[in-house]
CSV table of C-alpha atoms (C1' of nucleotides) in Angstrom, one decimal:
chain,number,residue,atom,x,y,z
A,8,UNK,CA,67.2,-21.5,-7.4
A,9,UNK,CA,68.0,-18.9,-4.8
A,10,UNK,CA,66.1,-18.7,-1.7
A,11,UNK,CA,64.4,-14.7,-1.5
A,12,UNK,CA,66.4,-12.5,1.5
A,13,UNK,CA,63.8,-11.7,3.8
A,14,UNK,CA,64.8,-7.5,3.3
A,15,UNK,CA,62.8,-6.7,6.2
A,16,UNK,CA,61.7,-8.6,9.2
A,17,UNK,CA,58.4,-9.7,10.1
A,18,UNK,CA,58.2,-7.9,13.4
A,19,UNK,CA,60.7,-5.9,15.2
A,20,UNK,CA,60.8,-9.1,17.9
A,21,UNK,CA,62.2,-6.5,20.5
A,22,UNK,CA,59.2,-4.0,20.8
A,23,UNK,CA,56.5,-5.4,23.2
A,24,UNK,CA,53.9,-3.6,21.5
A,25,UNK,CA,54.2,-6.6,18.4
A,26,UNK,CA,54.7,-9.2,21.4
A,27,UNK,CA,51.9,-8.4,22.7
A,28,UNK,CA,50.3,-8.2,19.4
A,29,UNK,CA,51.1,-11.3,18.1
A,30,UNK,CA,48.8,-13.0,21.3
A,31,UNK,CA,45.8,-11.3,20.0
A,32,UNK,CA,46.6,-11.8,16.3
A,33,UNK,CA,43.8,-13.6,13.9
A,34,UNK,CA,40.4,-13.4,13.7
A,35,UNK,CA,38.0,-14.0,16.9
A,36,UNK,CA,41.1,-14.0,19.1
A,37,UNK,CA,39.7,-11.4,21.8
A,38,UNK,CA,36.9,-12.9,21.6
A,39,UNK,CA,37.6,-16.1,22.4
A,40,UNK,CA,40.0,-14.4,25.5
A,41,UNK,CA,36.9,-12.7,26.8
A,42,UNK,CA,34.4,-16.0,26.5
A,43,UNK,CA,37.0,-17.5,29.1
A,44,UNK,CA,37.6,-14.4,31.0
A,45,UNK,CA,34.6,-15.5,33.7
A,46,UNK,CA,36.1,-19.0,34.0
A,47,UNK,CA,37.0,-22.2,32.5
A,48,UNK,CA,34.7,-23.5,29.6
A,49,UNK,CA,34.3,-26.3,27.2
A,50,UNK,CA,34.6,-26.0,23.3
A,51,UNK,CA,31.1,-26.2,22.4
A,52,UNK,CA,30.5,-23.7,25.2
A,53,UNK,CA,32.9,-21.1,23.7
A,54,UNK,CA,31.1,-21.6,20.5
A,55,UNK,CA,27.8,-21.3,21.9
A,56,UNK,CA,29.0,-18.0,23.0
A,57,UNK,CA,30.4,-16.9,19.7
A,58,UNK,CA,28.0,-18.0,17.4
A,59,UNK,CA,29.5,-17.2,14.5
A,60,UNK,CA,32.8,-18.4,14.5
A,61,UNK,CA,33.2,-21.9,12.7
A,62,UNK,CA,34.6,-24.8,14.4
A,63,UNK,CA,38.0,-24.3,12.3
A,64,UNK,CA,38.4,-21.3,13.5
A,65,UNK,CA,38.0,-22.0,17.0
A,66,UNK,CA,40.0,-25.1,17.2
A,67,UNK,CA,42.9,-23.3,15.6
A,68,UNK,CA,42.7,-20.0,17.9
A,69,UNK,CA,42.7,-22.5,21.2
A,70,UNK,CA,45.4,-24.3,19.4
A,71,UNK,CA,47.4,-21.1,19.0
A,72,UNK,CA,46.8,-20.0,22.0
A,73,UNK,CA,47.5,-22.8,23.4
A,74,UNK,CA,50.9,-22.9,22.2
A,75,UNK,CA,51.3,-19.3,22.9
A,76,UNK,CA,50.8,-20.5,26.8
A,77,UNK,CA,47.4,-17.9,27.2
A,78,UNK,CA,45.5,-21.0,28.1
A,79,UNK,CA,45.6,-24.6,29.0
A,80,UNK,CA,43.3,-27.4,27.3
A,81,UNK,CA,42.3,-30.3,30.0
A,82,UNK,CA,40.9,-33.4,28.9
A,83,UNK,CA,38.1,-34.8,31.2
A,84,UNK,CA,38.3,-38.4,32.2
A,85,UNK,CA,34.5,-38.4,31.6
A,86,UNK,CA,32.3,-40.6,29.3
A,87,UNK,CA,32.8,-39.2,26.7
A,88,UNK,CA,36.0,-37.2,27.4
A,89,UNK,CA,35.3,-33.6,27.6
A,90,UNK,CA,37.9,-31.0,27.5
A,91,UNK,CA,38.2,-27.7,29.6
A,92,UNK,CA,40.4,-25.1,28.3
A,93,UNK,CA,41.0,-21.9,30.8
A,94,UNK,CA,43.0,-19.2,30.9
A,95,UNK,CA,46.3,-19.0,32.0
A,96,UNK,CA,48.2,-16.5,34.4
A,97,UNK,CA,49.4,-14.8,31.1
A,98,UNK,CA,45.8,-14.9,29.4
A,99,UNK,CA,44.8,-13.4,32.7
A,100,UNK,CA,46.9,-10.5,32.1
A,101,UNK,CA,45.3,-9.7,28.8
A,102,UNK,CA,42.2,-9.6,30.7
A,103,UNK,CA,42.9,-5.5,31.4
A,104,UNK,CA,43.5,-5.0,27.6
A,105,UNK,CA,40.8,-6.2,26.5
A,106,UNK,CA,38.6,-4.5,28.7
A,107,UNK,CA,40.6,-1.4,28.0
A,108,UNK,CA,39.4,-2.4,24.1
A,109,UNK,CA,35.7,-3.1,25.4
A,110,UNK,CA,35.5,0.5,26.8
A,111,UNK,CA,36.9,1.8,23.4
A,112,UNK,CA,33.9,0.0,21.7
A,113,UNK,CA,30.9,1.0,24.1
A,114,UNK,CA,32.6,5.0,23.8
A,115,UNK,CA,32.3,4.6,20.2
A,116,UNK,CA,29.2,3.2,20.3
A,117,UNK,CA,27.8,6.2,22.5
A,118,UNK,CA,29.6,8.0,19.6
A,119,UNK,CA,27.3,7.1,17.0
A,120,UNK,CA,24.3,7.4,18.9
A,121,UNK,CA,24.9,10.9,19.6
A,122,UNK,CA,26.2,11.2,15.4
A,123,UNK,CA,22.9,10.0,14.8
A,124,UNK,CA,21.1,11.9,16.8
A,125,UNK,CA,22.7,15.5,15.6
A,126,UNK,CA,21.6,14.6,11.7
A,127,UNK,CA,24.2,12.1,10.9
A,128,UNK,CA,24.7,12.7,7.4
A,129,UNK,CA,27.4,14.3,7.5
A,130,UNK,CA,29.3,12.0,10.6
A,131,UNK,CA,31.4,10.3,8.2
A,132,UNK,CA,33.0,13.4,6.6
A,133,UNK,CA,36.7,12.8,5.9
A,134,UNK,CA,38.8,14.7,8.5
A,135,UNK,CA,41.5,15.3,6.0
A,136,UNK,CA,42.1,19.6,6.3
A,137,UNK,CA,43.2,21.2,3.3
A,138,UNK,CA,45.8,24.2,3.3
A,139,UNK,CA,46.2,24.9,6.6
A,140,UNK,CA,48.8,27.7,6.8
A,141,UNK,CA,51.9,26.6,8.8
B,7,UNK,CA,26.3,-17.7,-11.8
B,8,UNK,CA,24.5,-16.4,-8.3
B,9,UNK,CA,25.9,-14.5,-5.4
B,10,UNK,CA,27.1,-16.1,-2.9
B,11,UNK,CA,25.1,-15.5,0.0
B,12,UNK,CA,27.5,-14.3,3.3
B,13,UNK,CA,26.2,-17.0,5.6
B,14,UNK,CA,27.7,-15.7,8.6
B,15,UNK,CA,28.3,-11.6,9.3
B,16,UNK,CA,31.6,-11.0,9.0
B,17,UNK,CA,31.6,-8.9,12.6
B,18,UNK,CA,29.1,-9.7,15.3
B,19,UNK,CA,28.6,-5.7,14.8
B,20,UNK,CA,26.6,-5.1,18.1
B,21,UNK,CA,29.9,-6.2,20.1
B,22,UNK,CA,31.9,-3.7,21.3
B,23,UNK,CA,35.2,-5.4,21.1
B,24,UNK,CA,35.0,-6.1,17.4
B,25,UNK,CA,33.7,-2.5,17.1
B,26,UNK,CA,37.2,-1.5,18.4
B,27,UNK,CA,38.9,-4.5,17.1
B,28,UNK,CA,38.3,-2.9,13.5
B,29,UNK,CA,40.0,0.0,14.5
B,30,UNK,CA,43.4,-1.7,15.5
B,31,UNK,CA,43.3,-4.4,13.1
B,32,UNK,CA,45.9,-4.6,9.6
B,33,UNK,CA,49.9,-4.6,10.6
B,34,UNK,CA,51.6,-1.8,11.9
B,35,UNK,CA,48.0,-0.2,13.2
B,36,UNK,CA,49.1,-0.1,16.9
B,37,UNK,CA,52.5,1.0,16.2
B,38,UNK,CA,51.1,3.4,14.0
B,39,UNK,CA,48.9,5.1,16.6
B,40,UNK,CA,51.7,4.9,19.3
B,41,UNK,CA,54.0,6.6,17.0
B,42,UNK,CA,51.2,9.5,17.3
B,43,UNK,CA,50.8,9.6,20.6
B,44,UNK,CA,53.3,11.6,21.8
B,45,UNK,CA,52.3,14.5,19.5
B,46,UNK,CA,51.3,15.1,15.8
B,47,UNK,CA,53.7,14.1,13.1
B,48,UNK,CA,55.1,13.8,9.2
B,49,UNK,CA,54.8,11.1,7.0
B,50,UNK,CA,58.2,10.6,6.9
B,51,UNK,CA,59.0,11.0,10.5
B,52,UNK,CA,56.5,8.1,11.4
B,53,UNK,CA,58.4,6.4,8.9
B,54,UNK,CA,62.0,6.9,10.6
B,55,UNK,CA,60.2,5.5,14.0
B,56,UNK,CA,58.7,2.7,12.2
B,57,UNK,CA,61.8,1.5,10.6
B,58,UNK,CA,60.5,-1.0,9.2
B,59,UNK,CA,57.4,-0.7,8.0
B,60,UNK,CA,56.8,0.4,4.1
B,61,UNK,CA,55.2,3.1,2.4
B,62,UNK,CA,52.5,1.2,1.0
B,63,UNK,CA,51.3,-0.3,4.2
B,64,UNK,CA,52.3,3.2,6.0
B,65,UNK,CA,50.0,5.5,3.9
B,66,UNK,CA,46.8,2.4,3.8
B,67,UNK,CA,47.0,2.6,7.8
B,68,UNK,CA,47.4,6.7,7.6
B,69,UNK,CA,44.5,6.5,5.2
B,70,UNK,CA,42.0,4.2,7.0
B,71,UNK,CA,42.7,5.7,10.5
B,72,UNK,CA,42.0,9.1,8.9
B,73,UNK,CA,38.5,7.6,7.2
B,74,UNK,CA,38.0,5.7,10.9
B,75,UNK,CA,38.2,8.8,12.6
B,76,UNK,CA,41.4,8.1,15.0
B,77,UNK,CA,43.5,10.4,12.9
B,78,UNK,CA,43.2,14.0,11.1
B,79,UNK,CA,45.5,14.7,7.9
B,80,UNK,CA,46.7,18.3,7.9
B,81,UNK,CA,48.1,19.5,4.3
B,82,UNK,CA,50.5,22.0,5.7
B,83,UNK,CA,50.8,25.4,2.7
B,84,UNK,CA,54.8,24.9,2.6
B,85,UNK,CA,57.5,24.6,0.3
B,86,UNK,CA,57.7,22.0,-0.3
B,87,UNK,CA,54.0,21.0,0.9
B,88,UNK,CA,54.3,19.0,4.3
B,89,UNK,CA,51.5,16.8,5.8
B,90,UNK,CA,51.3,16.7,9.4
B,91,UNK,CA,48.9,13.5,10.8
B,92,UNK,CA,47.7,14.0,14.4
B,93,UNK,CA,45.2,11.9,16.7
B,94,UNK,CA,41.8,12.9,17.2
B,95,UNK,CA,39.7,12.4,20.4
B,96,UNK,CA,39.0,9.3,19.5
B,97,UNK,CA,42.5,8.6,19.1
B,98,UNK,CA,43.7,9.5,21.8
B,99,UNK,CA,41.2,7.2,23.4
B,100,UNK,CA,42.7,4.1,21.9
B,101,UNK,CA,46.1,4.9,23.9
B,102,UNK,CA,45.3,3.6,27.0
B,103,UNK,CA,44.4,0.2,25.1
B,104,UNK,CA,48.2,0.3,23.7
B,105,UNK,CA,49.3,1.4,26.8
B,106,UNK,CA,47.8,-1.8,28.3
B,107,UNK,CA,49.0,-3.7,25.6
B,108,UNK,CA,52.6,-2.9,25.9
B,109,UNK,CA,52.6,-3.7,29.6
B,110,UNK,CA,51.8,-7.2,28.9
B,111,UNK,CA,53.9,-7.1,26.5
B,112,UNK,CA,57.1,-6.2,28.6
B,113,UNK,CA,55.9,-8.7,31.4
B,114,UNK,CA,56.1,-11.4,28.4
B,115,UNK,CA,59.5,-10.1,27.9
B,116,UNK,CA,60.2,-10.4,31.1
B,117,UNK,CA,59.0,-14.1,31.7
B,118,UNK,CA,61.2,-15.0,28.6
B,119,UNK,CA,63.8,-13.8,30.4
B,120,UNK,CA,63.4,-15.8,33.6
B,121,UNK,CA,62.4,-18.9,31.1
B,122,UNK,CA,65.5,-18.5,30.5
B,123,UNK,CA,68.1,-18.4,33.8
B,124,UNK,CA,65.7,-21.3,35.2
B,125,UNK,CA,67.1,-23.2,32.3
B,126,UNK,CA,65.6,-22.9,29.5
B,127,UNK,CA,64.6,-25.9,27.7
B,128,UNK,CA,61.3,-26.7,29.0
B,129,UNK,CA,60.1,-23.3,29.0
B,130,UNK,CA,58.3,-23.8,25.6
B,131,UNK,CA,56.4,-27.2,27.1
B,132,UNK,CA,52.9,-27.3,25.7
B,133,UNK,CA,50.2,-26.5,28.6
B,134,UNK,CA,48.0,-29.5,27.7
B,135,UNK,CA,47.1,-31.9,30.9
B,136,UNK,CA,45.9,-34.9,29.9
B,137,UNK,CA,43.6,-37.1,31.8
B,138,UNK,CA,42.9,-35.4,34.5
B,139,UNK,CA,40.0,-36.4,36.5
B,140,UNK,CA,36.3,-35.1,37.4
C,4,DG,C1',73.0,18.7,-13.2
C,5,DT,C1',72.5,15.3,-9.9
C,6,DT,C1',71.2,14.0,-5.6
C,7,DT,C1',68.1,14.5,-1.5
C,8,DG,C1',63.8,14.9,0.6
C,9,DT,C1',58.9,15.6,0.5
C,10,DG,C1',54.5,12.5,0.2
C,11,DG,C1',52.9,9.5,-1.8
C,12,DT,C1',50.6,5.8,-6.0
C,13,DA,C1',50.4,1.7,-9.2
C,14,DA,C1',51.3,-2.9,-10.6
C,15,DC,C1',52.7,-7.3,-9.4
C,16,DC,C1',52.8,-11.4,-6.6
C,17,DG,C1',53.3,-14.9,-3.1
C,18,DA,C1',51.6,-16.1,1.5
C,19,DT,C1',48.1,-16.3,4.6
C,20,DG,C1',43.6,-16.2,6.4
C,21,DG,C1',39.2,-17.7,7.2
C,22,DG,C1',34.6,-19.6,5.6
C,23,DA,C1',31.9,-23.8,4.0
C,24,DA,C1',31.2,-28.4,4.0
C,25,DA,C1',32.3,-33.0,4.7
C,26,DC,C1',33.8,-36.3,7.8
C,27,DC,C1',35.7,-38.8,12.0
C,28,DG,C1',35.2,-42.0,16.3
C,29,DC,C1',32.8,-42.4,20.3
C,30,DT,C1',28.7,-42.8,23.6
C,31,DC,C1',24.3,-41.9,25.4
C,32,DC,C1',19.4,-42.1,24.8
C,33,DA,C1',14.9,-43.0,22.7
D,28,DT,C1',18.6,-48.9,15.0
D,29,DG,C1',19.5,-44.5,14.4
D,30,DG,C1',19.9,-39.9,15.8
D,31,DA,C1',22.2,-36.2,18.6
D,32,DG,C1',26.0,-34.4,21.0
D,33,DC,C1',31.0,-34.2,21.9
D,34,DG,C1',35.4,-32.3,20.0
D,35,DG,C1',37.3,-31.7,16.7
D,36,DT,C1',40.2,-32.5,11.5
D,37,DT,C1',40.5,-32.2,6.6
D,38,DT,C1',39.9,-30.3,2.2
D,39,DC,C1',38.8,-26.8,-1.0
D,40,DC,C1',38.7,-22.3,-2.4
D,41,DC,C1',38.7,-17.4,-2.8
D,42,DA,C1',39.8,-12.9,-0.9
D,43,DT,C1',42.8,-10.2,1.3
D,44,DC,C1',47.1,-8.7,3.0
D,45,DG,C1',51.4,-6.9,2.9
D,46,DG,C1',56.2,-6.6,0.7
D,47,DT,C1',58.8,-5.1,-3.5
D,48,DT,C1',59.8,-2.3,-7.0
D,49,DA,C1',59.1,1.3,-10.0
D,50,DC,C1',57.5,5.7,-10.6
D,51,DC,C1',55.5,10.6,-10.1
D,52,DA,C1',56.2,16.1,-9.4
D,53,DC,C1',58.5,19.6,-7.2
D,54,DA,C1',62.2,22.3,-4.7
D,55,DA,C1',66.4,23.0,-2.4
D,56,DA,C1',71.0,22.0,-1.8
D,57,DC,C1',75.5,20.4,-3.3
DNA sequence: GTTTGTGGTAACCGATGGGAAACCGCTCCA
DNA sequence: TGGAGCGGTTTCCCATCGGTTACCACAAAC
């Protein structure tokens, strides 16, 4: 038994668009970035703020991210223990992006409003253009 | 045998960072779109830039940014028949977001790099504080 | 006549992702 | 005595993702 030869790598490791990337990989990730963007909060707080993300799923993006050094998990010497995770000086940096992505969203938004608003049926019609002469 | 009923929405849908999310998400999206940026181009030549990337995943993104509106697929009347790809409004709006991204992503580079002349070894300490007090 | 380049598609397949549900110890409160 | 809340972990399971390989038609160039 051989072990397979990775052919091509995972990610090009020197471009900082995949570095970058890699922060805000997996499900709810931005999300999760944005719920602690106006300060520190606890985990049932986060997931009162996202209610649809499951408990797994939260736990493993504030792990990751944890590891990733975007945010830092304090545990309370309270009764009981609570823990406080908030971003770091790197997660505060992704803060721009993801407002940059937010804007995206509320354009598109406006976007479909005013798709609607012109008759909409035909808003979805692929842009492909056939034949164009070069 | 009975559907299974989707408990939870996939997308919070009314949140404008998931609306964008979906437009970025899958590998190679970003890189994708900042291939295009800096004018329209051929299949192939987005594959020379993306070195790495393979024609499956290549002409899925191509395809779904096209159907997403970011893109617009030009069949060019050559011999033989070229297809030029090329960013729409909407794409275009998404390149200040990679823009962003790719900042952070050179700081991040950047921090590795003084991680490294300060030593080294610890830079990779998880952020967890334990027991700190109220 | 074989290779190169053009722009893909189809089948296969292992890895990963994420949702659901169950469970955990602990403490406060009724 | 028994919830409810805290902050998770564990297990199961299915869907999806993305890489690999093979293949397509066509034309120009070597």
């Amino acid at each position: 038994m051989v072990l397979k030869v990775r052919a091509k790598a995972p990610a090009p490791s020197g471009c900082p668009l995949s570095a970058c990337m890699t922060l805000l990989r997996g499900a709810w990730t931005p999300e999760v970035i944005w719920s602690l963007s106006s300060g520190p909060r606890r985990f049932s707080e986060v997931r009162r703020t996202l209610p649809a993300i499951s408990a797994k799923v939260l736990s493993a993006r504030l792990r990751e991210l944890e590891t990733r050094c975007v945010l830092t998990r304090t545990v309370m010497q309270t009764r009981p223990p609570t823990v406080e995770y908030a971003l770091t000086d790197l997660g505060q940096e992704l803060i721009p992006v993801i407002r940059a992505i937010v804007e995206v969203g509320s354009s598109l938004h406006q976007r479909e409003v005013q798709a609607l608003r012109k008759g909409g049926s035909d808003a979805r019609a692929p842009a492909t253009v056939d034949y164009e002469h070069a």
